[in-house]
Coordinates of C-alpha atoms and ligand atoms in Angstrom, one line a residue:
X1 CA 0.0 0.0 0.0
X2 CA 1.4 3.5 -0.9
X3 CA 2.2 5.9 2.0
X4 CA -0.7 8.1 0.7
X5 CA -3.2 5.3 0.8
X6 CA -2.0 4.3 4.3
X7 CA -2.4 7.9 5.5
X8 CA -5.9 8.0 4.0
X9 CA -6.9 4.8 5.7
X10 CA -5.4 5.8 9.1
X11 CA -7.2 9.3 8.9
X12 CA -10.5 7.5 8.1
X13 CA -10.2 5.0 11.0
X14 CA -9.3 7.8 13.4
X15 CA -12.4 9.9 12.4
X16 CA -14.8 6.9 12.3
X17 CA -13.7 5.0 15.4
X18 CA -10.8 6.8 17.2
X19 CA -8.4 4.0 16.3
X20 CA -4.9 5.2 15.8
X21 CA -3.2 3.2 13.1
X22 CA 0.6 3.6 13.4
X23 CA 3.0 2.8 10.6
X24 CA 4.1 -0.4 12.3
X25 CA 0.6 -1.9 11.8
X26 CA 1.0 -2.5 8.1
X27 CA 0.9 -6.2 8.6
X28 CA -2.5 -5.9 10.3
X29 CA -3.9 -3.8 7.5
X30 CA -3.0 -6.5 5.0
X31 CA -4.2 -9.5 7.0
X32 CA -7.5 -7.9 8.0
X33 CA -8.4 -5.9 4.9
X34 CA -7.2 -8.0 2.0
X35 CA -10.0 -10.6 2.7
X36 CA -12.6 -7.8 2.6
X37 CA -11.1 -6.5 -0.7
X38 CA -11.3 -9.9 -2.2
X39 CA -14.8 -10.6 -1.0
X40 CA -16.0 -7.5 -2.6
X41 CA -14.2 -8.1 -5.9
X42 CA -11.9 -5.1 -5.3
X43 CA -9.0 -7.6 -5.3
X44 CA -6.2 -5.4 -3.9
X45 CA -5.7 -3.0 -1.0
X46 CA -5.4 -0.2 -3.6
X47 CA -8.9 -1.2 -4.9
X48 CA -10.2 -1.2 -1.4
X49 CA -8.9 2.3 -0.7
X50 CA -10.5 3.4 -3.9
X51 CA -13.9 2.1 -2.6
X52 CA -13.3 4.0 0.7
X53 CA -12.5 7.2 -1.2
X54 CA -15.8 6.8 -3.1
X55 CA -17.5 6.9 0.4
X56 CA -18.9 3.4 0.1
X57 CA -20.5 3.5 3.6
X58 CA -21.0 -0.3 3.9
X59 CA -17.4 -0.8 3.0
X60 CA -16.2 1.8 5.5
X61 CA -18.2 0.0 8.1
X62 CA -16.7 -3.4 7.3
X63 CA -13.2 -1.9 7.3
X64 CA -13.7 -0.2 10.7
X65 CA -15.1 -3.4 12.2
X66 CA -12.2 -5.5 10.7
X67 CA -9.6 -3.1 12.2
X68 CA -11.0 -3.2 15.7
X69 CA -9.6 -5.7 18.2
X70 CA -12.5 -7.6 19.8
X71 CA -10.7 -9.9 22.1
X72 CA -12.5 -10.4 25.4
X73 CA -12.9 -13.1 28.0
X74 CA -15.0 -13.9 31.0
X75 CA -13.9 -12.2 34.3
X76 CA -10.9 -10.7 32.4
X77 CA -8.1 -9.6 34.8
X78 CA -10.3 -10.6 37.8
X79 CA -9.5 -7.4 39.8
X80 CA -12.3 -5.3 38.2
X81 CA -14.8 -8.0 39.1
X82 CA -13.4 -8.4 42.6
X83 CA -13.7 -4.6 43.0
X84 CA -17.3 -4.8 41.7
X85 CA -18.2 -7.5 44.3
X86 CA -16.2 -6.2 47.3
X87 CA -16.5 -2.4 46.8
X88 CA -19.0 -1.2 44.2
X89 CA -21.9 -3.4 44.9
X90 CA -21.8 -3.0 48.8
X91 CA -21.7 0.8 48.3
X92 CA -24.6 0.8 45.9
X93 CA -26.7 -1.5 48.0
X94 CA -26.5 1.2 50.7
X95 CA -26.6 4.3 48.6
X96 CA -29.5 3.2 46.4
X97 CA -31.5 1.6 49.2
X98 CA -34.4 3.9 48.5
X99 CA -34.6 3.8 44.7
X100 CA -33.4 0.2 44.5
X101 CA -32.2 0.9 41.0
X102 CA -28.7 0.4 39.6
X103 CA -27.5 1.1 36.0
X104 CA -24.3 -0.4 34.7
X105 CA -22.7 0.3 31.3
X106 CA -20.2 -1.9 29.6
X107 CA -19.0 0.6 27.1
X108 CA -16.9 -1.6 24.8
X109 CA -18.8 -4.9 25.4
X110 CA -17.4 -6.8 22.4
X111 CA -18.8 -10.3 22.3
X112 CA -20.5 -10.0 25.7
X113 CA -18.1 -11.7 28.1
X114 CA -17.7 -8.5 30.2
X115 CA -21.4 -7.6 30.7
X116 CA -22.3 -11.3 31.2
X117 CA -19.6 -11.7 33.9
X118 CA -21.2 -8.7 35.7
X119 CA -24.7 -10.3 35.2
X120 CA -23.5 -13.6 36.7
X121 CA -22.0 -11.8 39.7
X122 CA -25.3 -10.0 40.2
X123 CA -27.2 -13.3 39.9
X124 CA -25.0 -14.7 42.6
X125 CA -26.3 -11.9 44.9
X126 CA -29.9 -12.6 44.1
X127 CA -31.1 -12.5 47.7
X128 CA -29.5 -9.1 48.5
X129 CA -30.9 -7.7 45.2
X130 CA -34.5 -9.0 45.6
X131 CA -36.9 -6.2 44.5
X132 CA -34.1 -4.2 42.9
X133 CA -34.1 -3.2 39.2
X134 CA -30.6 -3.6 37.8
X135 CA -29.9 -2.7 34.2
X136 CA -26.8 -3.6 32.3
X137 CA -26.2 -1.9 29.0
X138 CA -23.6 -3.4 26.6
X139 CA -22.5 -1.2 23.7
X140 CA -19.9 -1.5 21.0
X141 CA -19.2 0.2 17.7
X142 CA -19.2 -3.2 15.9
X143 CA -22.6 -4.7 15.0
X144 CA -20.9 -8.0 14.3
X145 CA -19.6 -8.5 17.8
X146 CA -23.0 -7.4 19.2
X147 CA -24.8 -10.1 17.2
X148 CA -22.5 -12.7 18.9
X149 CA -23.1 -11.1 22.3
X150 CA -26.8 -11.2 21.9
X151 CA -26.7 -14.9 20.9
X152 CA -24.7 -15.7 24.1
X153 CA -23.1 -18.7 22.4
X154 CA -19.5 -19.4 23.1
X155 CA -16.9 -22.0 22.1
X156 CA -15.2 -24.4 24.5
X157 CA -12.1 -22.3 24.3
X158 CA -14.0 -19.1 25.2
X159 CA -15.7 -20.6 28.3
X160 CA -12.4 -22.1 29.4
X161 CA -10.8 -18.6 29.5
X162 CA -11.5 -17.1 32.9
X163 CA -14.9 -18.6 33.7
X164 CA -15.0 -20.6 36.9
X165 CA -16.3 -24.1 36.4
X166 CA -19.1 -23.7 38.9
X167 CA -20.4 -20.7 36.9
X168 CA -20.1 -22.6 33.7
X169 CA -22.2 -25.5 35.0
X170 CA -24.7 -23.2 36.6
X171 CA -25.3 -20.6 33.9
X172 CA -24.5 -22.3 30.5
X173 CA -25.9 -25.2 28.6
X174 CA -24.1 -27.3 26.1
X175 CA -25.4 -26.9 22.5
X176 CA -23.4 -29.2 20.2
X177 CA -19.8 -28.0 20.4
X178 CA -20.8 -24.7 21.9
X179 CA -22.1 -23.3 25.3
X180 CA -25.2 -21.1 25.4
X181 CA -25.6 -18.7 28.3
X182 CA -28.8 -19.1 30.4
X183 CA -31.8 -17.0 29.3
X184 CA -32.0 -15.3 32.7
X185 CA -28.4 -14.0 32.4
X186 CA -28.9 -13.2 28.8
X187 CA -32.0 -11.2 29.7
X188 CA -30.2 -9.0 32.2
X189 CA -28.2 -7.3 29.5
X190 CA -29.4 -5.0 26.8
X191 CA -27.2 -4.4 23.8
X192 CA -26.9 -1.4 21.5
X193 CA -24.6 -0.2 18.8
X194 CA -22.8 2.9 20.0
X195 CA -19.7 4.8 19.0
X196 CA -17.7 6.2 21.9
X197 CA -16.8 9.2 19.7
X198 CA -20.5 10.2 19.6
X199 CA -22.4 12.3 22.2
X200 CA -23.5 10.3 25.2
X201 CA -26.9 12.1 25.8
X202 CA -29.7 9.7 25.4
X203 CA -28.0 6.9 27.2
X204 CA -29.1 8.1 30.6
X205 CA -27.1 8.2 33.9
X206 CA -24.9 5.3 35.1
X207 CA -23.9 4.2 38.5
X208 CA -21.1 2.1 37.2
X209 CA -19.2 2.2 33.9
X210 CA -16.8 -0.5 32.7
X211 CA -14.8 1.0 29.8
X212 CA -12.0 -1.5 29.4
X213 CA -9.4 -2.1 26.8
X214 CA -10.7 0.4 24.3
X215 CA -9.1 3.7 25.3
X216 CA -5.7 2.1 24.6
X217 CA -6.5 2.3 20.9
X218 CA -7.2 6.1 21.0
X219 CA -4.8 9.1 21.1
X220 CA -4.6 11.3 24.2
X221 CA -7.1 14.0 23.2
X222 CA -9.7 11.3 22.3
X223 CA -9.1 9.5 25.6
X224 CA -9.5 12.7 27.5
X225 CA -12.7 13.7 25.6
X226 CA -14.3 10.2 26.2
X227 CA -13.4 10.3 29.9
X228 CA -15.0 13.8 30.3
X229 CA -18.1 12.6 28.5
X230 CA -18.2 9.5 30.7
X231 CA -18.0 11.7 33.8
X232 CA -20.9 13.7 32.5
X233 CA -23.0 10.6 32.1
X234 CA -22.4 9.2 35.6
X235 CA -24.0 9.6 39.0
X236 CA -22.2 11.8 41.5
X237 CA -21.0 8.8 43.3
X238 CA -20.5 6.8 40.1
X239 CA -17.6 4.5 39.6
X240 CA -15.5 3.8 36.5
X241 CA -13.5 0.7 35.8
X242 CA -10.7 0.9 33.3
X243 CA -8.5 -1.8 31.7
X244 CA -5.2 -2.9 33.2
X245 CA -3.2 -0.8 30.8
X246 CA -5.4 2.3 31.1
X247 CA -5.6 5.3 33.5
X248 CA -7.2 8.7 33.9
X249 CA -4.0 10.1 35.2
X250 CA -2.7 13.0 33.1
X251 CA -5.9 12.8 31.0
X252 CA -8.9 13.9 33.1
X253 CA -9.4 15.6 36.4
X254 CA -13.0 14.4 36.4
X255 CA -12.0 11.1 38.1
X256 CA -9.7 10.1 40.9
X257 CA -8.4 6.7 41.7
X258 CA -10.1 4.7 44.5
X259 CA -7.5 3.9 47.2
X260 CA -6.2 0.3 47.1
X261 CA -8.6 -0.6 44.2
X262 CA -6.5 -1.0 41.1
X263 CA -8.2 0.3 37.9
X264 CA -11.2 1.8 39.8
X265 CA -12.0 5.5 39.7
X266 CA -14.6 7.7 41.3
X267 CA -16.2 10.8 39.8
X268 CA -15.0 14.1 41.2
X269 CA -17.8 16.6 41.6
X270 CA -17.7 20.4 42.1
Ligands
SAM301 C1 -10.5 -5.4 23.1 S1 -12.2 -5.2 23.1 C2 -12.6 -5.0 24.8 C3 -13.7 -5.8 25.3 C4 -14.0 -5.8 26.8 N1 -14.2 -4.5 27.3 C5 -12.8 -6.4 27.5 O1 -12.1 -5.7 28.2 O2 -12.6 -7.6 27.5 C6 -12.4 -3.6 22.5 C7 -13.8 -3.3 21.9 O3 -13.9 -1.9 21.7 C8 -14.7 -1.7 20.5 N2 -14.5 -0.3 20.0 C9 -13.4 0.2 19.3 N3 -13.6 1.5 19.0 C10 -14.8 1.8 19.5 C11 -15.5 3.0 19.6 N4 -15.1 4.1 19.0 N5 -16.7 3.0 20.2 C12 -17.2 1.9 20.8 N6 -16.6 0.7 20.8 C13 -15.4 0.7 20.2 C14 -14.3 -2.8 19.6 O4 -15.3 -3.0 18.6 C15 -14.0 -3.9 20.5 O5 -15.1 -4.8 20.6

């Protein structure tokens, strides 16, 4: 691919999804985009860029989806889920004792492992949450991963990554070679296509936001802008959980780290 075409592609990805495509990612461009070019009869990466320049929206969408990294697994990194169980949930059970309402957002939900991990943790607290209305919203820029998330169907490999065996037995059913998540857990999560570069109004106010392993793909100004918008969409005592390689430090003064809780941040008000 010519340097000009690479620049065009990287500008387009940045505007459409926030993804920063650095020059060392040439191998990714080829392995992920050549199959799309061939499928559409464009044959080469040059042909594909030509299609993008003609503003073929369906092609742009396919290219953005192909260039995103969708890897996820159940209870990824453990700590955020330990924090949820030991710190966030006990706080909300007290603080929302009147409204009995909790709203959680998994802001880069990918194929659903993150929101379903939260749903299973909540299901395990059934007695404490009797009479409560708990909403989990899972959003992602990619329609393709959301289709998989909605289906709640996982391979043996996927359920072996991070999911405790007791939870597998309790909340999944074997379907051929695959495992289907229980309808009760499935029903606890609503999915919606959503680009984190867009305005957050219309999503409502959240008590907890999991925004993990997506900011790492953005540049500093984009990370800062997303963090500020997240703060605006959260309750005054809202809590934000970031990925292991992500932080608010140096990016946003709207959050501060929660002491002794790695990856967990609380909203700063006033
Ligand atoms: C690596 S996955 C993270 C999944 C999950 N949060 C986890 O930590 O396991 C990153 C997800 O971010 C999504 N993504 C990338 N850019 C996005 C954007 N601008 N808006 C919303 N989602 C985006 C991708 O489609 C992908 O599914």
